[in-house]
Short mmCIF file of C-alpha atoms in Angstrom, two decimals:
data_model
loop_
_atom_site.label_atom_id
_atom_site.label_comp_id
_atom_site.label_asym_id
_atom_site.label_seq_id
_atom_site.Cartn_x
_atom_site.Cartn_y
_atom_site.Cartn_z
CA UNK A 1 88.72 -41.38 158.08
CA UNK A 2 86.18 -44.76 158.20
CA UNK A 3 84.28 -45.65 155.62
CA UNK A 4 80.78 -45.55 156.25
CA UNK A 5 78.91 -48.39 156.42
CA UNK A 6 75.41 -49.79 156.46
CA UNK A 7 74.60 -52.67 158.30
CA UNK A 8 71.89 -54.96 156.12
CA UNK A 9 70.09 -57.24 157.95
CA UNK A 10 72.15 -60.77 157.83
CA UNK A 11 70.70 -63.88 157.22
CA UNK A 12 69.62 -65.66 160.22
CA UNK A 13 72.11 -67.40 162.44
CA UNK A 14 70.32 -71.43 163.19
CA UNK A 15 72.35 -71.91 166.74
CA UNK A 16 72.06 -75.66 166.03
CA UNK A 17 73.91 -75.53 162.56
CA UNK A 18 76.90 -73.32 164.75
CA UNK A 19 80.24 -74.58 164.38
CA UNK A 20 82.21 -73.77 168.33
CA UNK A 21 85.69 -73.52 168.49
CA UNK A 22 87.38 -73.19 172.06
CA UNK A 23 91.26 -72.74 172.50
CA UNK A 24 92.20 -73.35 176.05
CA UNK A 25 90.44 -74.10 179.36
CA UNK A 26 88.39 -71.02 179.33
CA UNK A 27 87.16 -71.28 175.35
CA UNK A 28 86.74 -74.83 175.57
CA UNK A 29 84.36 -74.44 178.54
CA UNK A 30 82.21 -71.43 177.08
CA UNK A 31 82.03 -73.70 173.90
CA UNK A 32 80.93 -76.34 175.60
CA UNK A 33 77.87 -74.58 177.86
CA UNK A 34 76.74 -73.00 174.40
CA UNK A 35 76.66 -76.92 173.05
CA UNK A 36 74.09 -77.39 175.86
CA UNK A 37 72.65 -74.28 174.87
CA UNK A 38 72.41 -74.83 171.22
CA UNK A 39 73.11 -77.86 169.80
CA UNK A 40 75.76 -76.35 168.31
CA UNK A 41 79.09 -78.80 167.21
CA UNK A 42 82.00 -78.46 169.06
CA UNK A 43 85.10 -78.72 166.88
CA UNK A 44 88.34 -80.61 167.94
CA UNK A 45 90.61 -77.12 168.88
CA UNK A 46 93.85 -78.79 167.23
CA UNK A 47 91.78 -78.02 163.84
CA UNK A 48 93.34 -75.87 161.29
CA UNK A 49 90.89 -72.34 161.14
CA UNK A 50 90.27 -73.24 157.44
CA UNK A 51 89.05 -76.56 158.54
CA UNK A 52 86.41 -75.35 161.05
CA UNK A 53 83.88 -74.21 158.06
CA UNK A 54 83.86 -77.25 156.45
CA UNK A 55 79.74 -77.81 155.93
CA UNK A 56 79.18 -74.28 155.97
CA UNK A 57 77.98 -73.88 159.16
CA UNK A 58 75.35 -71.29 159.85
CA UNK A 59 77.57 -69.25 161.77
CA UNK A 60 81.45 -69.92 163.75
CA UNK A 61 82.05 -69.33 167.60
CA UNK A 62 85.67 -68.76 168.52
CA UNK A 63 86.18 -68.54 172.23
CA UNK A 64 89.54 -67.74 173.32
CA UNK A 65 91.55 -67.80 176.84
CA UNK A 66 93.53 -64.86 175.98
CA UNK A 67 93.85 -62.71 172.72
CA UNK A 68 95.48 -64.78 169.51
CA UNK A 69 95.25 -62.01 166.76
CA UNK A 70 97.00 -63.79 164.07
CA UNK A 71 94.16 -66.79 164.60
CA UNK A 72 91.33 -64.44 164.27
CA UNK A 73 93.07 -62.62 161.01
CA UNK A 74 93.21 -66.44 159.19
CA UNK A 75 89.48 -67.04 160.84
CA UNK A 76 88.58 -63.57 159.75
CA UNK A 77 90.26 -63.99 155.97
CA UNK A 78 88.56 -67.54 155.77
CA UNK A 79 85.16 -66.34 156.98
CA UNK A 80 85.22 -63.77 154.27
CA UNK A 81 86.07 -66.15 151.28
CA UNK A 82 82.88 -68.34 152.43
CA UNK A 83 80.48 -65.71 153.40
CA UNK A 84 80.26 -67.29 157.35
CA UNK A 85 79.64 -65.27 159.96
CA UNK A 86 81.63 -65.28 163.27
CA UNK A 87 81.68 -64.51 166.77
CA UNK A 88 84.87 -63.72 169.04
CA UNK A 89 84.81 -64.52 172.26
CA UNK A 90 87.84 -63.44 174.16
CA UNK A 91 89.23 -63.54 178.00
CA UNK A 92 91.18 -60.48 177.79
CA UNK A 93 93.41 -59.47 180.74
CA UNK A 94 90.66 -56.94 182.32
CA UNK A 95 87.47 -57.66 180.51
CA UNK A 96 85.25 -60.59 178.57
CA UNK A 97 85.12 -59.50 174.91
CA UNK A 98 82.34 -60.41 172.83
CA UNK A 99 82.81 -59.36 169.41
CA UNK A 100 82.44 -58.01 167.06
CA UNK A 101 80.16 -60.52 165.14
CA UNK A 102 81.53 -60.53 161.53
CA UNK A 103 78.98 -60.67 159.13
CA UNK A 104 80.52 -60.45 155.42
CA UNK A 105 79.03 -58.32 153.32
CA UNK A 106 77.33 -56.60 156.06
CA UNK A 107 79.58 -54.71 158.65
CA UNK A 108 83.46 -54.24 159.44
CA UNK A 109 85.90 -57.22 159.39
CA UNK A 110 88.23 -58.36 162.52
CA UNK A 111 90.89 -56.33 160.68
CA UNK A 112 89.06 -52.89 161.24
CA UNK A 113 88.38 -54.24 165.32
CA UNK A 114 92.26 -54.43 165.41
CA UNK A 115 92.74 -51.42 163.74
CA UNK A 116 90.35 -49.26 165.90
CA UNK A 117 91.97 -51.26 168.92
CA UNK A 118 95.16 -50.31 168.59
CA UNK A 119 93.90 -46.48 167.36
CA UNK A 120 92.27 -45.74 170.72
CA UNK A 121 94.42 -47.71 173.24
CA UNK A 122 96.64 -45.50 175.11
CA UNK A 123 98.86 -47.96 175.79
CA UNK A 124 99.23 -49.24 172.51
CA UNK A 125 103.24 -50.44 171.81
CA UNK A 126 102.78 -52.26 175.05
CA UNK A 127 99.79 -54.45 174.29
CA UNK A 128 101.06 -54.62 170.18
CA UNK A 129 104.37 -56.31 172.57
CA UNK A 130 101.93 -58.65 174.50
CA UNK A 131 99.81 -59.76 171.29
CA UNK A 132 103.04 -60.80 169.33
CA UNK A 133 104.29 -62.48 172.21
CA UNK A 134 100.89 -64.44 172.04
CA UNK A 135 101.18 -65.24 168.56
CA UNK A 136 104.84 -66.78 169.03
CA UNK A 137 104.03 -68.98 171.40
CA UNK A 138 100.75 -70.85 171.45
CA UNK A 139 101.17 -71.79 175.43
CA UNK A 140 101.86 -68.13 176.65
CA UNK A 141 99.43 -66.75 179.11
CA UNK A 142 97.30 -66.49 182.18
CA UNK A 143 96.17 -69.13 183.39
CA UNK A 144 92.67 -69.88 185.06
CA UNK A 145 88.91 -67.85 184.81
CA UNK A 146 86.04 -67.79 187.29
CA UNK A 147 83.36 -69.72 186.35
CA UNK A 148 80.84 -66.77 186.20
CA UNK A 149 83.11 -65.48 183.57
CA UNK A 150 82.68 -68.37 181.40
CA UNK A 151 78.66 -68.62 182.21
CA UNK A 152 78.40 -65.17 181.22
CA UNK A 153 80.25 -65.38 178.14
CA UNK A 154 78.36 -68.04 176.76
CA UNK A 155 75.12 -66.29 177.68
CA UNK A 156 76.05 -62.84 175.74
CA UNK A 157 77.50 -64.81 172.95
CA UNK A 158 73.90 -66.99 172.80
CA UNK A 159 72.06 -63.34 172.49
CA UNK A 160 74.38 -62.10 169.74
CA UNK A 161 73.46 -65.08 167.91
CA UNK A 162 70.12 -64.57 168.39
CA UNK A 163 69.97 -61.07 167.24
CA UNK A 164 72.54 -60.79 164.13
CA UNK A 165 70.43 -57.57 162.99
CA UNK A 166 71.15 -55.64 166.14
CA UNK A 167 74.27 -56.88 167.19
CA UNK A 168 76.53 -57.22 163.85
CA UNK A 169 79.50 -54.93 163.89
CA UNK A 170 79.24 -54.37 167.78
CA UNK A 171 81.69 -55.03 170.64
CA UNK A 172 80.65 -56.10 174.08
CA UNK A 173 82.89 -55.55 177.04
CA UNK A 174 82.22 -56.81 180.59
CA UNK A 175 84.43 -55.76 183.21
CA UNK A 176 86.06 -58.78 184.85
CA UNK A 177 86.44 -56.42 188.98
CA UNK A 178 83.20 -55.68 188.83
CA UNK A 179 79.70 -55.60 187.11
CA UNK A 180 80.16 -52.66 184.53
CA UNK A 181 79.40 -53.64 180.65
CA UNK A 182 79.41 -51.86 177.68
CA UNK A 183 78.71 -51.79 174.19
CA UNK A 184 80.58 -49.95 171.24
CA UNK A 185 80.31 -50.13 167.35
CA UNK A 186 83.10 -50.78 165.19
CA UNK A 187 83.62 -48.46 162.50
CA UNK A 188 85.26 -50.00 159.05
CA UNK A 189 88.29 -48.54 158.19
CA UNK A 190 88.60 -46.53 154.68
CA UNK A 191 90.36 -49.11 151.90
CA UNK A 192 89.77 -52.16 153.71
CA UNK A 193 90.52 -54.73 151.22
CA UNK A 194 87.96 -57.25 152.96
CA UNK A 195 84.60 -54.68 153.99
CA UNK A 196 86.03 -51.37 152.69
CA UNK A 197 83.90 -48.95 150.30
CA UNK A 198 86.15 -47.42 148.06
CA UNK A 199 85.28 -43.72 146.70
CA UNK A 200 83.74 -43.95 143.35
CA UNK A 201 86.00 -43.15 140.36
CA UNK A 202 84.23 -40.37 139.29
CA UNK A 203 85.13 -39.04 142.76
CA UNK A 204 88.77 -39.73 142.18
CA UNK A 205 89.28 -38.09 139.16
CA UNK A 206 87.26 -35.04 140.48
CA UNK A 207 90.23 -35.00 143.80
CA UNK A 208 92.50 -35.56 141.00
CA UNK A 209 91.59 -32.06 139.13
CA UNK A 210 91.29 -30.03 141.90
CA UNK A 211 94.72 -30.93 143.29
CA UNK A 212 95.83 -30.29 139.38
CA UNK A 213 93.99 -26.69 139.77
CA UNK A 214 95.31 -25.95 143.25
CA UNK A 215 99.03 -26.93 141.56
CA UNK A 216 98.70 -24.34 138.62
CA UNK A 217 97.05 -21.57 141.45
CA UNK A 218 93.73 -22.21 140.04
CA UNK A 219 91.11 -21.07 142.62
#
């Protein structure tokens, strides 16, 4: 069962203090139209994840050519430890993914997205087969994107950006055969060590006597 929780309104995200990370042809071009965009600083993409929020930057872009789970867990562990929010944005093999933005403190973690991922995809043990394969070998995937794709990537990533409050915790999907898009919340997952709410104790204890009760055939 998720936790429930309350998105506060984050701190605003200066687009000209953003840190953008692309990874491949496709990130590296979406990275660089939202440099145009926003001033933001493009980071070398042979840097180590825990190197890319050196200065603090107001917020971190990571656009990627195909899914890389284990990189967004160490960008999603790091971004947690500094209190930097961060944007996925991901060529996946039907649809542009854009998000969730990751605000900590405020919302559900990358963790939970992967969670609720692989809870609702049908096809799960095939696509869990596809991601590991990703994460063994840096240089495995599809090759080439349209350039509409990247264009409208950068454009939804510029609007999430601009509107933290709204769009914190959210995923948006565009559909890569045709024009459909949509947009779904991510719910955190109960005992989440990075965004969970645990119960309170006093909570606990009270589970803990009525399971004692129900043991003796108290009713």
């Amino acid at each position: 069962m998720a936790t429930a929780v309350r998105l506060t309104t984050p701190a605003a995200i200066v687009p000209a203090q953003t840190a953008l990370l692309g990874i491949g042809p496709f990130g590296r071009r979406v990275t660089g139209l939202l440099a145009r965009m926003t001033d933001g600083t493009e980071v070398p993409p042979d840097d180590a994840p825990e190197t890319v929020f050196a200065g603090t930057p107001s917020a971190l872009v990571v656009a990627l050519w195909r899914p890389s789970p284990a990189l967004c867990d160490r960008i999603d562990e790091r971004a947690h430890a500094t209190g930097v929010p961060w944007l996925p944005v991901v060529l996946e093999p039907s649809h542009l993914r854009i998000g969730p933005l990751v605000v900590p403190g405020a919302g559900p973690c990358h963790g939970c997205f992967e969670e609720r991922r692989a809870q609702h995809d049908p096809h799960w043990p095939a696509s869990a087969a596809l991601y590991a394969a990703y994460d063994r070998n840096p240089a495995c995937g599809p090759a080439g994107f349209l350039p509409q794709h990247a264009r409208t990537a950068a454009g939804l990533a510029l609007r999430v950006l601009a509107r933290p409050d709204a769009t914190a915790g959210r995923v948006i999907s565009v559909s890569l055969r045709g024009v459909s898009v949509r947009q779904d919340p991510v719910l955190a997952c109960h005992g989440c060590s990075r965004c969970g709410r645990p119960l309170p104790e006093r909570d606990l204890r009270t589970l803990l006597r009525l399971k004692k009760r129900e043991d003796a055939g108290v009713r």
